[in-house]
PDB file of C-alpha atoms in Angstrom:
ATOM      1  CA  MET A   1      -5.906   7.178 -12.044  1.00 86.00           C
ATOM      2  CA  VAL A   2      -2.705   7.248 -14.030  1.00 87.00           C
ATOM      3  CA  PHE A   3      -2.425   5.802 -17.506  1.00 88.00           C
ATOM      4  CA  VAL A   4       0.007   5.568 -20.350  1.00 88.00           C
ATOM      5  CA  ASP A   5      -0.476   7.733 -23.414  1.00 90.00           C
ATOM      6  CA  PRO A   6      -2.381   5.632 -26.013  1.00 90.00           C
ATOM      7  CA  GLU A   7       0.392   6.300 -28.521  1.00 92.00           C
ATOM      8  CA  SER A   8       2.822   4.533 -26.252  1.00 91.00           C
ATOM      9  CA  LEU A   9       0.809   1.390 -25.486  1.00 93.00           C
ATOM     10  CA  PRO A  10       2.656  -1.894 -26.126  1.00 93.00           C
ATOM     11  CA  SER A  11       1.463  -4.128 -28.986  1.00 92.00           C
ATOM     12  CA  GLN A  12      -0.086  -7.489 -28.250  1.00 91.00           C
ATOM     13  CA  GLN A  13       3.169  -9.164 -29.443  1.00 92.00           C
ATOM     14  CA  GLN A  14       5.224  -6.977 -27.075  1.00 93.00           C
ATOM     15  CA  GLU A  15       2.900  -7.828 -24.134  1.00 92.00           C
ATOM     16  CA  LEU A  16       3.088 -11.567 -24.902  1.00 88.00           C
ATOM     17  CA  ALA A  17       6.886 -11.396 -25.080  1.00 89.00           C
ATOM     18  CA  GLU A  18       7.064  -9.673 -21.657  1.00 88.00           C
ATOM     19  CA  TYR A  19       4.594 -12.115 -20.032  1.00 81.00           C
ATOM     20  CA  GLN A  20       6.636 -15.082 -21.356  1.00 83.00           C
ATOM     21  CA  LEU A  21       9.487 -13.877 -19.202  1.00 84.00           C
ATOM     22  CA  HIS A  22       7.487 -14.469 -16.113  1.00 82.00           C
ATOM     23  CA  GLU A  23       7.902 -17.841 -14.440  1.00 82.00           C
ATOM     24  CA  ASN A  24       4.580 -18.150 -12.637  1.00 87.00           C
ATOM     25  CA  THR A  25       3.536 -21.804 -12.440  1.00 92.00           C
ATOM     26  CA  LEU A  26       1.296 -24.070 -10.448  1.00 95.00           C
ATOM     27  CA  THR A  27       4.437 -25.488  -8.832  1.00 95.00           C
ATOM     28  CA  ASP A  28       5.608 -22.028  -7.514  1.00 95.00           C
ATOM     29  CA  ALA A  29       4.534 -21.976  -3.877  1.00 96.00           C
ATOM     30  CA  GLY A  30       5.314 -18.264  -3.540  1.00 95.00           C
ATOM     31  CA  TYR A  31       3.168 -17.384  -6.542  1.00 96.00           C
ATOM     32  CA  LEU A  32       0.296 -19.538  -5.273  1.00 97.00           C
ATOM     33  CA  SER A  33       0.542 -17.992  -1.760  1.00 97.00           C
ATOM     34  CA  PHE A  34       0.508 -14.551  -3.299  1.00 97.00           C
ATOM     35  CA  LEU A  35      -2.719 -15.302  -5.276  1.00 98.00           C
ATOM     36  CA  ASN A  36      -4.280 -17.124  -2.405  1.00 98.00           C
ATOM     37  CA  ARG A  37      -4.586 -13.869  -0.526  1.00 98.00           C
ATOM     38  CA  LEU A  38      -7.376 -12.850  -2.899  1.00 98.00           C
ATOM     39  CA  VAL A  39      -8.985 -16.288  -2.687  1.00 98.00           C
ATOM     40  CA  ASP A  40      -9.037 -15.966   1.107  1.00 98.00           C
ATOM     41  CA  CYS A  41     -10.677 -12.529   0.837  1.00 98.00           C
ATOM     42  CA  MET A  42     -13.276 -13.859  -1.577  1.00 97.00           C
ATOM     43  CA  LEU A  43     -14.250 -17.105   0.162  1.00 96.00           C
ATOM     44  CA  PRO A  44     -16.534 -15.482   2.793  1.00 95.00           C
ATOM     45  CA  HIS A  45     -18.498 -13.935  -0.112  1.00 93.00           C
ATOM     46  CA  LEU A  46     -19.146 -17.230  -1.869  1.00 91.00           C
ATOM     47  CA  THR A  47     -22.555 -17.609  -0.220  1.00 83.00           C
ATOM     48  CA  PHE A  48     -24.462 -18.296  -3.438  1.00 74.00           C
ATOM     49  CA  PRO A  49     -25.704 -21.792  -4.155  1.00 80.00           C
ATOM     50  CA  ALA A  50     -23.363 -23.177  -6.825  1.00 83.00           C
ATOM     51  CA  PRO A  51     -21.709 -19.765  -7.446  1.00 93.00           C
ATOM     52  CA  SER A  52     -20.527 -18.856 -10.898  1.00 96.00           C
ATOM     53  CA  LEU A  53     -16.906 -17.563 -10.978  1.00 97.00           C
ATOM     54  CA  LEU A  54     -14.914 -15.841 -13.713  1.00 98.00           C
ATOM     55  CA  ASP A  55     -11.148 -15.126 -13.482  1.00 98.00           C
ATOM     56  CA  TYR A  56     -10.564 -12.241 -15.855  1.00 97.00           C
ATOM     57  CA  GLY A  57      -6.977 -12.222 -17.048  1.00 94.00           C
ATOM     58  CA  SER A  58      -6.236 -15.699 -15.851  1.00 95.00           C
ATOM     59  CA  GLY A  59      -2.789 -16.107 -17.344  1.00 91.00           C
ATOM     60  CA  PRO A  60      -1.269 -19.167 -18.962  1.00 91.00           C
ATOM     61  CA  CYS A  61      -1.607 -21.521 -15.961  1.00 94.00           C
ATOM     62  CA  GLN A  62      -4.989 -20.358 -14.661  1.00 96.00           C
ATOM     63  CA  ALA A  63      -3.645 -20.551 -11.095  1.00 97.00           C
ATOM     64  CA  LEU A  64      -6.635 -18.832  -9.439  1.00 97.00           C
ATOM     65  CA  ALA A  65      -9.013 -21.413 -10.887  1.00 98.00           C
ATOM     66  CA  HIS A  66      -6.862 -24.134  -9.380  1.00 98.00           C
ATOM     67  CA  LEU A  67      -6.904 -22.410  -6.014  1.00 98.00           C
ATOM     68  CA  PHE A  68     -10.730 -22.045  -6.081  1.00 97.00           C
ATOM     69  CA  ALA A  69     -10.990 -25.701  -7.157  1.00 96.00           C
ATOM     70  CA  ARG A  70      -9.296 -26.649  -3.895  1.00 96.00           C
ATOM     71  CA  HIS A  71     -12.378 -25.263  -2.256  1.00 95.00           C
ATOM     72  CA  GLY A  72     -14.750 -27.073  -4.572  1.00 94.00           C
ATOM     73  CA  TYR A  73     -15.550 -24.163  -6.909  1.00 95.00           C
ATOM     74  CA  HIS A  74     -15.329 -24.236 -10.681  1.00 96.00           C
ATOM     75  CA  THR A  75     -14.026 -21.066 -12.266  1.00 97.00           C
ATOM     76  CA  ASP A  76     -14.417 -19.983 -15.924  1.00 97.00           C
ATOM     77  CA  CYS A  77     -11.299 -18.291 -17.238  1.00 97.00           C
ATOM     78  CA  PHE A  78     -10.668 -15.557 -19.727  1.00 97.00           C
ATOM     79  CA  ASP A  79      -7.304 -14.228 -20.950  1.00 95.00           C
ATOM     80  CA  PRO A  80      -6.928 -12.217 -24.118  1.00 93.00           C
ATOM     81  CA  LEU A  81      -3.312 -13.437 -24.714  1.00 91.00           C
ATOM     82  CA  PHE A  82      -3.292 -16.976 -23.400  1.00 91.00           C
ATOM     83  CA  GLY A  83      -6.904 -18.019 -23.730  1.00 92.00           C
ATOM     84  CA  PRO A  84      -9.638 -18.956 -23.327  1.00 92.00           C
ATOM     85  CA  PHE A  85     -10.314 -16.079 -25.669  1.00 93.00           C
ATOM     86  CA  GLU A  86     -14.103 -15.989 -25.193  1.00 93.00           C
ATOM     87  CA  ILE A  87     -16.182 -15.493 -22.098  1.00 93.00           C
ATOM     88  CA  PRO A  88     -19.147 -17.852 -21.868  1.00 89.00           C
ATOM     89  CA  ALA A  89     -22.463 -16.071 -22.495  1.00 87.00           C
ATOM     90  CA  LYS A  90     -23.563 -15.901 -18.898  1.00 93.00           C
ATOM     91  CA  HIS A  91     -23.406 -13.692 -15.810  1.00 97.00           C
ATOM     92  CA  TYR A  92     -21.203 -14.181 -12.732  1.00 97.00           C
ATOM     93  CA  ASP A  93     -21.548 -14.111  -8.900  1.00 96.00           C
ATOM     94  CA  ILE A  94     -17.829 -13.483  -8.580  1.00 97.00           C
ATOM     95  CA  ILE A  95     -15.338 -11.942 -10.987  1.00 98.00           C
ATOM     96  CA  THR A  96     -11.664 -11.829 -10.133  1.00 98.00           C
ATOM     97  CA  ALA A  97      -8.797  -9.937 -11.655  1.00 97.00           C
ATOM     98  CA  THR A  98      -5.411 -10.625 -10.137  1.00 96.00           C
ATOM     99  CA  GLU A  99      -2.637  -8.444 -11.429  1.00 91.00           C
ATOM    100  CA  SER A 100      -4.511  -7.821 -14.678  1.00 93.00           C
ATOM    101  CA  ILE A 101      -6.354  -4.466 -14.376  1.00 94.00           C
ATOM    102  CA  GLU A 102      -3.030  -2.620 -14.776  1.00 92.00           C
ATOM    103  CA  HIS A 103      -2.678  -4.128 -18.230  1.00 88.00           C
ATOM    104  CA  PHE A 104      -5.955  -2.712 -19.507  1.00 93.00           C
ATOM    105  CA  HIS A 105      -5.488  -0.480 -22.539  1.00 94.00           C
ATOM    106  CA  GLN A 106      -9.117   0.607 -22.356  1.00 95.00           C
ATOM    107  CA  PRO A 107     -10.024   0.430 -18.638  1.00 94.00           C
ATOM    108  CA  ALA A 108     -13.411   2.045 -19.040  1.00 94.00           C
ATOM    109  CA  LYS A 109     -14.457  -0.482 -21.718  1.00 95.00           C
ATOM    110  CA  GLU A 110     -13.244  -3.418 -19.488  1.00 95.00           C
ATOM    111  CA  TRP A 111     -15.052  -1.949 -16.475  1.00 96.00           C
ATOM    112  CA  HIS A 112     -18.317  -1.695 -18.396  1.00 96.00           C
ATOM    113  CA  ARG A 113     -17.877  -5.334 -19.451  1.00 96.00           C
ATOM    114  CA  TRP A 114     -17.420  -6.329 -15.827  1.00 97.00           C
ATOM    115  CA  MET A 115     -20.535  -4.434 -14.744  1.00 97.00           C
ATOM    116  CA  THR A 116     -22.457  -6.216 -17.485  1.00 97.00           C
ATOM    117  CA  LEU A 117     -21.087  -9.661 -16.576  1.00 98.00           C
ATOM    118  CA  LEU A 118     -21.541  -9.288 -12.761  1.00 98.00           C
ATOM    119  CA  LYS A 119     -24.850 -10.394 -11.346  1.00 97.00           C
ATOM    120  CA  PRO A 120     -26.794  -8.212  -8.907  1.00 97.00           C
ATOM    121  CA  GLY A 121     -25.367  -8.952  -5.460  1.00 96.00           C
ATOM    122  CA  GLY A 122     -22.168 -10.277  -7.030  1.00 97.00           C
ATOM    123  CA  TRP A 123     -18.626  -9.486  -6.021  1.00 98.00           C
ATOM    124  CA  LEU A 124     -15.673  -8.134  -7.939  1.00 98.00           C
ATOM    125  CA  GLY A 125     -12.259  -8.927  -6.503  1.00 99.00           C
ATOM    126  CA  ILE A 126      -9.276  -7.016  -7.855  1.00 98.00           C
ATOM    127  CA  MET A 127      -5.654  -7.402  -6.860  1.00 98.00           C
ATOM    128  CA  THR A 128      -3.284  -4.691  -8.078  1.00 95.00           C
ATOM    129  CA  LYS A 129      -0.729  -2.441  -6.512  1.00 91.00           C
ATOM    130  CA  ARG A 130      -2.172   1.025  -5.941  1.00 91.00           C
ATOM    131  CA  VAL A 131      -0.989   4.534  -6.659  1.00 86.00           C
ATOM    132  CA  ILE A 132      -0.240   6.277  -3.370  1.00 86.00           C
ATOM    133  CA  SER A 133       1.042   9.715  -4.457  1.00 83.00           C
ATOM    134  CA  ALA A 134       2.686  11.507  -7.382  1.00 81.00           C
ATOM    135  CA  ASP A 135       6.013  11.472  -5.519  1.00 83.00           C
ATOM    136  CA  LYS A 136       5.921   7.775  -4.786  1.00 80.00           C
ATOM    137  CA  PHE A 137       4.706   7.044  -8.333  1.00 78.00           C
ATOM    138  CA  ALA A 138       7.842   8.680  -9.756  1.00 80.00           C
ATOM    139  CA  GLN A 139      10.039   6.238  -7.794  1.00 82.00           C
ATOM    140  CA  TRP A 140       7.741   3.217  -8.183  1.00 84.00           C
ATOM    141  CA  HIS A 141       9.236   0.081  -9.761  1.00 80.00           C
ATOM    142  CA  TYR A 142       5.753  -1.163 -10.708  1.00 79.00           C
ATOM    143  CA  LYS A 143       5.291   1.419 -13.389  1.00 78.00           C
ATOM    144  CA  ASN A 144       8.499   0.331 -15.155  1.00 80.00           C
ATOM    145  CA  ASP A 145       6.913  -2.878 -16.461  1.00 80.00           C
ATOM    146  CA  PRO A 146       6.077  -1.892 -20.099  1.00 83.00           C
ATOM    147  CA  THR A 147       2.851  -3.882 -19.933  1.00 86.00           C
ATOM    148  CA  HIS A 148       1.588  -1.965 -16.896  1.00 87.00           C
ATOM    149  CA  VAL A 149      -0.379   0.848 -18.447  1.00 86.00           C
ATOM    150  CA  SER A 150      -3.260   1.724 -16.131  1.00 92.00           C
ATOM    151  CA  PHE A 151      -2.755   2.512 -12.422  1.00 90.00           C
ATOM    152  CA  PHE A 152      -5.451   2.866  -9.848  1.00 92.00           C
ATOM    153  CA  SER A 153      -5.617   4.468  -6.450  1.00 94.00           C
ATOM    154  CA  VAL A 154      -8.069   4.154  -3.457  1.00 96.00           C
ATOM    155  CA  GLU A 155      -9.688   7.292  -4.713  1.00 96.00           C
ATOM    156  CA  THR A 156     -10.171   5.876  -8.207  1.00 96.00           C
ATOM    157  CA  PHE A 157     -11.777   2.719  -6.880  1.00 97.00           C
ATOM    158  CA  THR A 158     -13.941   4.737  -4.501  1.00 98.00           C
ATOM    159  CA  TRP A 159     -15.094   6.928  -7.353  1.00 97.00           C
ATOM    160  CA  LEU A 160     -15.852   3.926  -9.535  1.00 97.00           C
ATOM    161  CA  ALA A 161     -17.854   2.352  -6.742  1.00 98.00           C
ATOM    162  CA  GLN A 162     -19.861   5.580  -6.261  1.00 98.00           C
ATOM    163  CA  GLN A 163     -20.567   5.863 -10.006  1.00 96.00           C
ATOM    164  CA  HIS A 164     -21.832   2.252 -10.175  1.00 96.00           C
ATOM    165  CA  HIS A 165     -23.510   2.112  -6.707  1.00 97.00           C
ATOM    166  CA  LEU A 166     -21.118  -0.540  -5.512  1.00 98.00           C
ATOM    167  CA  ASN A 167     -20.152  -1.304  -1.949  1.00 98.00           C
ATOM    168  CA  VAL A 168     -16.345  -1.188  -1.671  1.00 98.00           C
ATOM    169  CA  ILE A 169     -13.873  -2.513   0.865  1.00 98.00           C
ATOM    170  CA  PHE A 170     -10.112  -2.560   0.888  1.00 98.00           C
ATOM    171  CA  PRO A 171      -9.159  -5.689   2.948  1.00 98.00           C
ATOM    172  CA  GLN A 172      -5.446  -5.538   2.012  1.00 97.00           C
ATOM    173  CA  ARG A 173      -3.002  -2.919   0.645  1.00 95.00           C
ATOM    174  CA  ASP A 174      -3.348  -4.396  -2.916  1.00 97.00           C
ATOM    175  CA  ILE A 175      -6.885  -5.866  -2.813  1.00 98.00           C
ATOM    176  CA  VAL A 176     -10.191  -4.229  -3.419  1.00 99.00           C
ATOM    177  CA  LEU A 177     -13.559  -5.953  -3.202  1.00 99.00           C
ATOM    178  CA  MET A 178     -16.726  -4.410  -4.675  1.00 99.00           C
ATOM    179  CA  GLN A 179     -20.230  -5.667  -4.393  1.00 98.00           C
ATOM    180  CA  LYS A 180     -22.910  -4.886  -6.990  1.00 98.00           C
ATOM    181  CA  PRO A 181     -26.261  -4.014  -5.283  1.00 96.00           C
ATOM    182  CA  GLU A 182     -29.183  -6.359  -5.469  1.00 92.00           C
ATOM    183  CA  GLN A 183     -31.786  -5.225  -7.989  1.00 78.00           C
TER     184      GLN A 183
END
């Protein structure tokens, strides 16, 4: 794992200003296609009756919730900058985080929160570009976004899975799925 020095983390106002430069909307077919790759990876795991879903870091247009709604699933949303600002007091069968984990200032705290919110047998779906090597990281454009402050590798996700007894699969180059064991 690679992370930014805590003294260099952007403020919430700086993050919001950067995000407002993005033009991700529900009418952007490319953006929806990009996000739909995670939806397609998650759909086979929606085997629960009336599954509960949470999109963690849902952004201003809550696009993933709209994509899941096309398949008949309601998704609760949480985003610390755009709202909703509170997570309902319940547990989830599915938690998704598309292009949000790299923004975590305190990834261990957020990870613990996910493990608390995720039901036994539930799935965590994360979409983020991964660190490949130190050499490639030095040349990597992804790290130049000032709001990207935590970077994960296959080894990091594998270690996290081992620490929390999760099953882990890497279905695509920027997607990781983890399943919490049944009780």
